[in-house]
mmCIF file of C-alpha atoms in Angstrom:
data_model
loop_
_atom_site.group_PDB
_atom_site.id
_atom_site.type_symbol
_atom_site.label_atom_id
_atom_site.label_comp_id
_atom_site.label_asym_id
_atom_site.label_seq_id
_atom_site.Cartn_x
_atom_site.Cartn_y
_atom_site.Cartn_z
ATOM 1 C CA MET A 1 26.268 -48.679 -104.729
ATOM 2 C CA LYS A 2 29.514 -49.247 -102.835
ATOM 3 C CA LYS A 3 29.856 -51.566 -99.832
ATOM 4 C CA VAL A 4 31.188 -50.244 -96.514
ATOM 5 C CA VAL A 5 32.059 -52.577 -93.623
ATOM 6 C CA ILE A 6 32.212 -51.113 -90.100
ATOM 7 C CA SER A 7 33.824 -53.542 -87.657
ATOM 8 C CA GLU A 8 33.745 -51.516 -84.411
ATOM 9 C CA PHE A 9 31.324 -49.147 -82.725
ATOM 10 C CA MET A 10 30.423 -45.909 -84.494
ATOM 11 C CA ASP A 11 27.910 -43.148 -83.894
ATOM 12 C CA GLU A 12 24.564 -44.326 -85.274
ATOM 13 C CA ALA A 13 23.818 -41.014 -86.995
ATOM 14 C CA ALA A 14 27.037 -41.312 -89.024
ATOM 15 C CA VAL A 15 26.217 -44.924 -89.921
ATOM 16 C CA GLU A 16 22.777 -43.892 -91.155
ATOM 17 C CA ASP A 17 24.357 -41.059 -93.137
ATOM 18 C CA LEU A 18 26.529 -43.580 -94.998
ATOM 19 C CA ARG A 19 23.515 -45.819 -95.602
ATOM 20 C CA ARG A 20 21.875 -43.091 -97.698
ATOM 21 C CA ASP A 21 24.267 -43.822 -100.553
ATOM 22 C CA HIS A 22 26.019 -47.102 -99.768
ATOM 23 C CA SER A 23 25.413 -50.673 -98.689
ATOM 24 C CA VAL A 24 26.622 -50.695 -95.076
ATOM 25 C CA VAL A 25 27.454 -53.703 -92.918
ATOM 26 C CA TYR A 26 27.652 -52.386 -89.367
ATOM 27 C CA ASP A 27 28.431 -54.865 -86.602
ATOM 28 C CA PRO A 28 30.755 -53.915 -83.722
ATOM 29 C CA ALA A 29 31.198 -57.660 -83.021
ATOM 30 C CA LEU A 30 32.998 -58.188 -86.339
ATOM 31 C CA VAL A 31 36.305 -57.202 -84.732
ATOM 32 C CA ASP A 32 36.138 -60.442 -82.723
ATOM 33 C CA ASP A 33 35.067 -62.692 -85.612
ATOM 34 C CA GLY A 34 37.915 -62.776 -88.118
ATOM 35 C CA THR A 35 36.299 -65.365 -90.391
ATOM 36 C CA ARG A 36 33.080 -63.398 -90.788
ATOM 37 C CA LEU A 37 34.992 -60.119 -91.182
ATOM 38 C CA LEU A 38 37.031 -61.544 -94.061
ATOM 39 C CA ALA A 39 33.855 -62.886 -95.661
ATOM 40 C CA GLU A 40 32.235 -59.442 -95.537
ATOM 41 C CA LEU A 41 35.379 -57.798 -96.927
ATOM 42 C CA ALA A 42 35.541 -60.073 -99.969
ATOM 43 C CA ASP A 43 33.405 -57.591 -101.935
ATOM 44 C CA ALA A 44 33.812 -54.451 -99.794
ATOM 45 C CA ASP A 45 34.993 -51.077 -101.080
ATOM 46 C CA ALA A 46 35.748 -49.554 -97.666
ATOM 47 C CA ILE A 47 36.302 -50.573 -94.070
ATOM 48 C CA ILE A 48 35.904 -48.400 -90.981
ATOM 49 C CA VAL A 49 37.769 -49.449 -87.821
ATOM 50 C CA ARG A 50 38.867 -48.261 -84.415
ATOM 51 C CA ASN A 51 42.084 -49.541 -82.826
ATOM 52 C CA ARG A 52 41.310 -53.231 -82.312
ATOM 53 C CA THR A 53 40.731 -54.322 -85.908
ATOM 54 C CA GLN A 54 44.083 -55.313 -87.394
ATOM 55 C CA VAL A 55 44.164 -54.089 -90.975
ATOM 56 C CA SER A 56 46.962 -56.495 -91.842
ATOM 57 C CA GLY A 57 48.389 -57.831 -95.051
ATOM 58 C CA GLU A 58 46.222 -60.920 -94.626
ATOM 59 C CA LEU A 59 43.061 -58.872 -94.249
ATOM 60 C CA LEU A 60 43.971 -56.687 -97.239
ATOM 61 C CA GLY A 61 44.760 -59.802 -99.289
ATOM 62 C CA GLY A 62 41.181 -60.957 -98.798
ATOM 63 C CA SER A 63 39.768 -57.560 -99.779
ATOM 64 C CA PRO A 64 40.427 -57.196 -103.519
ATOM 65 C CA ARG A 65 38.005 -54.285 -104.029
ATOM 66 C CA LEU A 66 39.057 -52.239 -101.008
ATOM 67 C CA ARG A 67 39.679 -48.564 -101.806
ATOM 68 C CA CYS A 68 39.932 -46.912 -98.400
ATOM 69 C CA VAL A 69 40.243 -47.411 -94.638
ATOM 70 C CA GLY A 70 38.481 -45.030 -92.280
ATOM 71 C CA ARG A 71 40.025 -44.862 -88.808
ATOM 72 C CA LEU A 72 37.740 -43.799 -85.945
ATOM 73 C CA GLY A 73 40.648 -42.149 -84.134
ATOM 74 C CA VAL A 74 44.178 -41.068 -84.984
ATOM 75 C CA GLY A 75 46.572 -43.907 -84.076
ATOM 76 C CA LEU A 76 47.524 -46.010 -87.102
ATOM 77 C CA ASP A 77 49.646 -48.780 -85.583
ATOM 78 C CA ASN A 78 46.866 -51.336 -86.233
ATOM 79 C CA ILE A 79 46.957 -50.561 -89.957
ATOM 80 C CA ASP A 80 49.642 -51.881 -92.313
ATOM 81 C CA LEU A 81 50.336 -48.570 -94.027
ATOM 82 C CA GLU A 82 52.943 -49.971 -96.400
ATOM 83 C CA ALA A 83 50.567 -52.661 -97.618
ATOM 84 C CA CYS A 84 47.841 -50.055 -98.093
ATOM 85 C CA LYS A 85 50.217 -47.826 -100.035
ATOM 86 C CA ALA A 86 51.242 -50.724 -102.261
ATOM 87 C CA ARG A 87 47.577 -51.352 -103.076
ATOM 88 C CA ASP A 88 46.800 -47.623 -103.438
ATOM 89 C CA ILE A 89 44.315 -47.883 -100.563
ATOM 90 C CA ALA A 90 43.702 -44.519 -98.905
ATOM 91 C CA VAL A 91 43.846 -44.354 -95.091
ATOM 92 C CA PHE A 92 41.880 -41.640 -93.292
ATOM 93 C CA PRO A 93 42.512 -40.950 -89.581
ATOM 94 C CA ALA A 94 40.012 -38.653 -87.853
ATOM 95 C CA SER A 95 42.667 -36.026 -87.225
ATOM 96 C CA GLY A 96 41.690 -33.379 -84.690
ATOM 97 C CA ALA A 97 38.232 -34.747 -83.908
ATOM 98 C CA ASN A 98 39.081 -36.179 -80.483
ATOM 99 C CA ASP A 99 41.909 -33.823 -79.438
ATOM 100 C CA LEU A 100 39.807 -32.129 -76.757
ATOM 101 C CA SER A 101 38.562 -35.413 -75.321
ATOM 102 C CA VAL A 102 42.101 -36.778 -74.852
ATOM 103 C CA ALA A 103 43.364 -33.446 -73.526
ATOM 104 C CA GLU A 104 40.613 -33.336 -70.896
ATOM 105 C CA TYR A 105 41.418 -36.926 -69.926
ATOM 106 C CA VAL A 106 45.070 -36.014 -69.350
ATOM 107 C CA ILE A 107 44.295 -32.915 -67.275
ATOM 108 C CA THR A 108 41.604 -34.545 -65.137
ATOM 109 C CA SER A 109 43.770 -37.619 -64.530
ATOM 110 C CA ALA A 110 46.738 -35.442 -63.564
ATOM 111 C CA ALA A 111 44.550 -33.417 -61.203
ATOM 112 C CA ALA A 112 43.125 -36.548 -59.582
ATOM 113 C CA LEU A 113 46.578 -38.062 -59.071
ATOM 114 C CA LEU A 114 48.212 -34.929 -57.707
ATOM 115 C CA ARG A 115 45.278 -34.030 -55.457
ATOM 116 C CA ASN A 116 45.150 -37.624 -54.187
ATOM 117 C CA ALA A 117 41.574 -37.084 -53.031
ATOM 118 C CA TYR A 118 39.674 -39.557 -55.198
ATOM 119 C CA LEU A 119 41.261 -42.972 -54.659
ATOM 120 C CA GLY A 120 40.386 -43.481 -51.002
ATOM 121 C CA PHE A 121 36.937 -45.076 -51.276
ATOM 122 C CA ASP A 122 37.899 -48.288 -49.445
ATOM 123 C CA ARG A 123 39.399 -46.379 -46.539
ATOM 124 C CA MET A 124 36.441 -44.040 -46.215
ATOM 125 C CA ILE A 125 33.759 -46.740 -46.123
ATOM 126 C CA ALA A 126 35.896 -48.663 -43.625
ATOM 127 C CA GLY A 127 35.492 -45.741 -41.225
ATOM 128 C CA ASP A 128 38.968 -44.265 -41.714
ATOM 129 C CA TRP A 129 39.382 -40.473 -41.901
ATOM 130 C CA PRO A 130 42.704 -40.008 -43.794
ATOM 131 C CA ARG A 131 42.716 -36.217 -44.198
ATOM 132 C CA GLN A 132 46.486 -35.848 -44.216
ATOM 133 C CA GLN A 133 47.131 -38.677 -46.687
ATOM 134 C CA MET A 134 44.399 -37.521 -49.087
ATOM 135 C CA SER A 135 44.939 -33.759 -49.069
ATOM 136 C CA GLY A 136 47.408 -33.778 -51.995
ATOM 137 C CA GLY A 137 48.525 -30.837 -54.123
ATOM 138 C CA GLU A 138 47.402 -28.462 -56.869
ATOM 139 C CA LEU A 139 48.017 -28.294 -60.606
ATOM 140 C CA ALA A 140 48.755 -24.564 -60.538
ATOM 141 C CA GLY A 141 52.462 -23.829 -60.535
ATOM 142 C CA LYS A 142 53.363 -27.382 -61.554
ATOM 143 C CA THR A 143 55.082 -28.289 -64.820
ATOM 144 C CA LEU A 144 53.380 -30.463 -67.417
ATOM 145 C CA GLY A 145 55.852 -32.399 -69.567
ATOM 146 C CA LEU A 146 54.608 -33.514 -72.969
ATOM 147 C CA ALA A 147 56.487 -36.309 -74.741
ATOM 148 C CA GLY A 148 55.418 -35.579 -78.291
ATOM 149 C CA PHE A 149 54.066 -32.174 -79.283
ATOM 150 C CA GLY A 150 51.438 -32.793 -81.939
ATOM 151 C CA SER A 151 47.876 -31.508 -82.010
ATOM 152 C CA ILE A 152 46.601 -33.460 -78.974
ATOM 153 C CA ALA A 153 49.590 -32.432 -76.865
ATOM 154 C CA ARG A 154 49.131 -28.798 -77.890
ATOM 155 C CA GLU A 155 45.458 -28.923 -76.911
ATOM 156 C CA THR A 156 46.508 -30.437 -73.584
ATOM 157 C CA ALA A 157 48.999 -27.590 -73.124
ATOM 158 C CA ARG A 158 46.240 -25.054 -73.811
ATOM 159 C CA LEU A 159 44.029 -26.512 -71.086
ATOM 160 C CA ALA A 160 46.956 -26.834 -68.681
ATOM 161 C CA ARG A 161 47.858 -23.171 -69.073
ATOM 162 C CA GLY A 162 44.304 -22.325 -68.044
ATOM 163 C CA MET A 163 44.959 -24.248 -64.815
ATOM 164 C CA GLY A 164 48.114 -22.239 -64.141
ATOM 165 C CA MET A 165 50.591 -24.905 -65.194
ATOM 166 C CA ASN A 166 53.963 -24.393 -66.878
ATOM 167 C CA ILE A 167 54.583 -26.338 -70.093
ATOM 168 C CA ALA A 168 57.632 -28.326 -71.182
ATOM 169 C CA ALA A 169 57.845 -30.666 -74.171
ATOM 170 C CA MET A 170 60.051 -32.699 -76.461
ATOM 171 C CA ASP A 171 59.460 -33.618 -80.092
ATOM 172 C CA PRO A 172 62.279 -34.117 -82.602
ATOM 173 C CA PHE A 173 59.797 -33.729 -85.471
ATOM 174 C CA VAL A 174 58.757 -30.171 -84.539
ATOM 175 C CA PRO A 175 61.461 -27.735 -85.751
ATOM 176 C CA GLU A 176 63.108 -25.566 -83.125
ATOM 177 C CA GLY A 177 61.863 -22.389 -84.817
ATOM 178 C CA ASP A 178 58.209 -23.503 -84.911
ATOM 179 C CA ALA A 179 55.846 -21.000 -83.282
ATOM 180 C CA ALA A 180 54.347 -23.869 -81.239
ATOM 181 C CA TRP A 181 57.378 -23.642 -78.938
ATOM 182 C CA ASP A 182 56.489 -20.108 -77.813
ATOM 183 C CA GLY A 183 56.139 -20.217 -74.037
ATOM 184 C CA VAL A 184 57.166 -23.879 -73.920
ATOM 185 C CA ALA A 185 60.400 -25.180 -72.381
ATOM 186 C CA ARG A 186 61.889 -27.344 -75.134
ATOM 187 C CA HIS A 187 63.838 -30.478 -74.176
ATOM 188 C CA GLU A 188 65.982 -32.652 -76.425
ATOM 189 C CA ASP A 189 65.324 -36.029 -74.801
ATOM 190 C CA LEU A 190 62.800 -37.798 -72.594
ATOM 191 C CA THR A 191 65.127 -38.172 -69.617
ATOM 192 C CA ALA A 192 65.664 -34.413 -69.379
ATOM 193 C CA LEU A 193 61.931 -33.775 -69.804
ATOM 194 C CA ALA A 194 61.049 -36.344 -67.127
ATOM 195 C CA ALA A 195 63.410 -34.730 -64.636
ATOM 196 C CA ALA A 196 61.902 -31.280 -65.214
ATOM 197 C CA CYS A 197 58.185 -32.000 -64.863
ATOM 198 C CA ASP A 198 55.600 -32.829 -62.218
ATOM 199 C CA VAL A 199 53.254 -34.507 -64.712
ATOM 200 C CA LEU A 200 54.657 -36.503 -67.623
ATOM 201 C CA SER A 201 52.097 -37.130 -70.374
ATOM 202 C CA LEU A 202 52.888 -39.333 -73.377
ATOM 203 C CA HIS A 203 51.736 -38.336 -76.866
ATOM 204 C CA VAL A 204 53.674 -40.567 -79.259
ATOM 205 C CA PRO A 205 52.763 -43.362 -81.677
ATOM 206 C CA LEU A 206 53.924 -46.914 -81.026
ATOM 207 C CA THR A 207 57.001 -47.652 -83.150
ATOM 208 C CA ASP A 208 60.173 -49.655 -82.691
ATOM 209 C CA GLY A 209 61.769 -46.449 -81.419
ATOM 210 C CA THR A 210 59.072 -45.620 -78.862
ATOM 211 C CA ARG A 211 58.317 -49.105 -77.506
ATOM 212 C CA HIS A 212 59.008 -49.084 -73.730
ATOM 213 C CA MET A 213 60.422 -45.556 -73.980
ATOM 214 C CA ALA A 214 58.977 -44.968 -70.507
ATOM 215 C CA GLY A 215 60.998 -47.442 -68.502
ATOM 216 C CA SER A 216 63.333 -47.675 -65.535
ATOM 217 C CA ASP A 217 65.629 -44.783 -66.502
ATOM 218 C CA ILE A 218 62.693 -42.439 -67.001
ATOM 219 C CA PHE A 219 60.966 -43.334 -63.733
ATOM 220 C CA LYS A 220 64.215 -42.868 -61.828
ATOM 221 C CA ALA A 221 64.699 -39.466 -63.476
ATOM 222 C CA MET A 222 61.224 -38.269 -62.436
ATOM 223 C CA LYS A 223 60.607 -36.464 -59.161
ATOM 224 C CA PRO A 224 59.284 -38.747 -56.372
ATOM 225 C CA GLY A 225 56.085 -36.682 -56.263
ATOM 226 C CA ALA A 226 55.574 -36.702 -60.050
ATOM 227 C CA VAL A 227 52.923 -38.653 -61.932
ATOM 228 C CA LEU A 228 52.647 -40.283 -65.369
ATOM 229 C CA VAL A 229 49.680 -40.206 -67.752
ATOM 230 C CA ASN A 230 49.567 -42.447 -70.825
ATOM 231 C CA ALA A 231 46.627 -42.015 -73.191
ATOM 232 C CA ALA A 232 48.750 -42.639 -76.306
ATOM 233 C CA ARG A 233 49.666 -46.292 -76.904
ATOM 234 C CA GLY A 234 50.166 -49.051 -74.341
ATOM 235 C CA GLY A 235 53.483 -50.328 -75.586
ATOM 236 C CA VAL A 236 55.299 -47.060 -74.995
ATOM 237 C CA VAL A 237 55.266 -47.798 -71.242
ATOM 238 C CA ASP A 238 57.044 -50.782 -69.707
ATOM 239 C CA GLU A 239 54.123 -51.744 -67.488
ATOM 240 C CA ALA A 240 55.979 -54.199 -65.246
ATOM 241 C CA VAL A 241 58.704 -51.629 -64.554
ATOM 242 C CA LEU A 242 56.068 -48.940 -63.921
ATOM 243 C CA ALA A 243 54.340 -51.148 -61.338
ATOM 244 C CA GLU A 244 57.635 -51.653 -59.514
ATOM 245 C CA ALA A 245 58.401 -47.925 -59.665
ATOM 246 C CA LEU A 246 55.033 -47.178 -58.056
ATOM 247 C CA ARG A 247 55.605 -49.752 -55.326
ATOM 248 C CA ALA A 248 59.099 -48.402 -54.663
ATOM 249 C CA GLY A 249 57.858 -44.806 -54.486
ATOM 250 C CA ASP A 250 60.038 -43.688 -57.410
ATOM 251 C CA ILE A 251 56.964 -41.829 -58.694
ATOM 252 C CA ALA A 252 53.733 -40.932 -56.922
ATOM 253 C CA GLY A 253 51.110 -42.198 -59.324
ATOM 254 C CA ALA A 254 50.048 -43.043 -62.848
ATOM 255 C CA ALA A 255 46.994 -43.116 -65.109
ATOM 256 C CA LEU A 256 46.903 -45.658 -67.924
ATOM 257 C CA ASP A 257 44.210 -45.596 -70.584
ATOM 258 C CA VAL A 258 46.105 -47.879 -72.971
ATOM 259 C CA PHE A 259 47.874 -51.193 -72.420
ATOM 260 C CA GLU A 260 50.300 -53.627 -73.966
ATOM 261 C CA THR A 261 47.468 -56.191 -73.933
ATOM 262 C CA GLU A 262 44.084 -54.860 -75.068
ATOM 263 C CA PRO A 263 41.497 -55.587 -73.903
ATOM 264 C CA LEU A 264 43.321 -55.839 -70.578
ATOM 265 C CA THR A 265 43.004 -59.383 -69.232
ATOM 266 C CA ALA A 266 43.055 -60.480 -65.608
ATOM 267 C CA GLU A 267 46.433 -62.097 -66.234
ATOM 268 C CA ALA A 268 47.910 -58.968 -67.821
ATOM 269 C CA ALA A 269 46.518 -56.837 -64.973
ATOM 270 C CA GLU A 270 48.053 -59.019 -62.261
ATOM 271 C CA LYS A 271 51.148 -56.802 -62.147
ATOM 272 C CA PHE A 272 48.977 -53.875 -60.989
ATOM 273 C CA LYS A 273 47.458 -55.624 -57.961
ATOM 274 C CA GLY A 274 47.674 -53.624 -54.738
ATOM 275 C CA LEU A 275 48.268 -50.287 -56.467
ATOM 276 C CA GLN A 276 44.696 -48.991 -56.358
ATOM 277 C CA ASP A 277 45.698 -45.954 -54.278
ATOM 278 C CA LYS A 278 48.331 -44.885 -56.833
ATOM 279 C CA LEU A 279 47.008 -46.047 -60.177
ATOM 280 C CA ILE A 280 44.070 -45.103 -62.415
ATOM 281 C CA LEU A 281 43.170 -47.691 -65.075
ATOM 282 C CA THR A 282 40.635 -47.003 -67.840
ATOM 283 C CA PRO A 283 39.681 -49.045 -70.954
ATOM 284 C CA HIS A 284 41.096 -46.949 -73.839
ATOM 285 C CA ILE A 285 38.442 -44.246 -73.554
ATOM 286 C CA GLY A 286 40.572 -41.098 -73.487
ATOM 287 C CA GLY A 287 39.369 -40.087 -76.942
ATOM 288 C CA VAL A 288 35.861 -41.533 -76.652
ATOM 289 C CA THR A 289 33.496 -39.079 -75.030
ATOM 290 C CA LYS A 290 29.972 -38.849 -76.426
ATOM 291 C CA GLU A 291 30.856 -35.576 -78.111
ATOM 292 C CA ALA A 292 34.159 -36.841 -79.519
ATOM 293 C CA ASN A 293 32.505 -40.006 -80.849
ATOM 294 C CA THR A 294 30.008 -37.845 -82.735
ATOM 295 C CA ARG A 295 32.783 -35.692 -84.229
ATOM 296 C CA VAL A 296 35.062 -38.642 -85.061
ATOM 297 C CA SER A 297 32.265 -40.656 -86.641
ATOM 298 C CA ALA A 298 30.976 -37.742 -88.723
ATOM 299 C CA LEU A 299 34.468 -36.906 -90.016
ATOM 300 C CA THR A 300 35.200 -40.546 -90.842
ATOM 301 C CA ALA A 301 31.893 -40.951 -92.670
ATOM 302 C CA GLU A 302 32.668 -37.818 -94.672
ATOM 303 C CA ASN A 303 36.176 -39.039 -95.516
ATOM 304 C CA VAL A 304 34.912 -42.435 -96.702
ATOM 305 C CA ARG A 305 32.025 -40.886 -98.657
ATOM 306 C CA ASN A 306 34.431 -38.566 -100.487
ATOM 307 C CA ALA A 307 36.875 -41.390 -101.225
ATOM 308 C CA LEU A 308 34.138 -43.550 -102.758
ATOM 309 C CA ALA A 309 32.566 -40.745 -104.798
#
């Protein structure tokens, strides 16, 4: 019987499925207890994580039997892929399982920001009646710009088309002749994409090349009435510069589901104070609906089961 350690939350049905054939240690608090996590991994054959557990060289060094890493999601920047490759440890992202969840997050956030009808709670209960300020605009006829054009971005484009939006995108890794570009305005760089869209949505991994890719130049290139949605990785947005751009009116609004510091602390959030009428903040839940969690967990359990067979 193989040992599987699960250090972050997972759908209970998938956990029980793994328990049929394996010894499973499931404790979502393990992510915050490095000493205990390493102790459990000393004789583990697999680990299942979300985005907070750092599968580092140190962690792998204390896991001599480890054969695979199951990722409850698709981002892999918390996993040392080179170290895994050197140890012949397989890494399994839950590709495709939460595409719809993230896509719906992007579209609903964009709609809320452009409509401007849902961030006026304080004014309403104070007896204000700000009809002109909160009337906003529609998604239909607007252009959605997608920075990165992988499976989640393509699902977002599909939903956006149903709302009457036009689609523009950039992705140097998708060949120009790829059929995915049909009906999509293709841009070569982020500045050009930002200038052409009403909603800019980020769909890139966090790398040295993408860190702070959304910064001052991009916000200045965007239309004053445009909005930004980031449900990818926190570090791709320069948060301090974004806050200043919102205060200056360079862009109209933003929705952030991911942050440079996660979990977001009071100190890290200080830069966003006073922006409640322009900014939506959520705790990295774009890909974590009830339905998506079921799909992601089931796929990850299947991947780990197959790897340990």
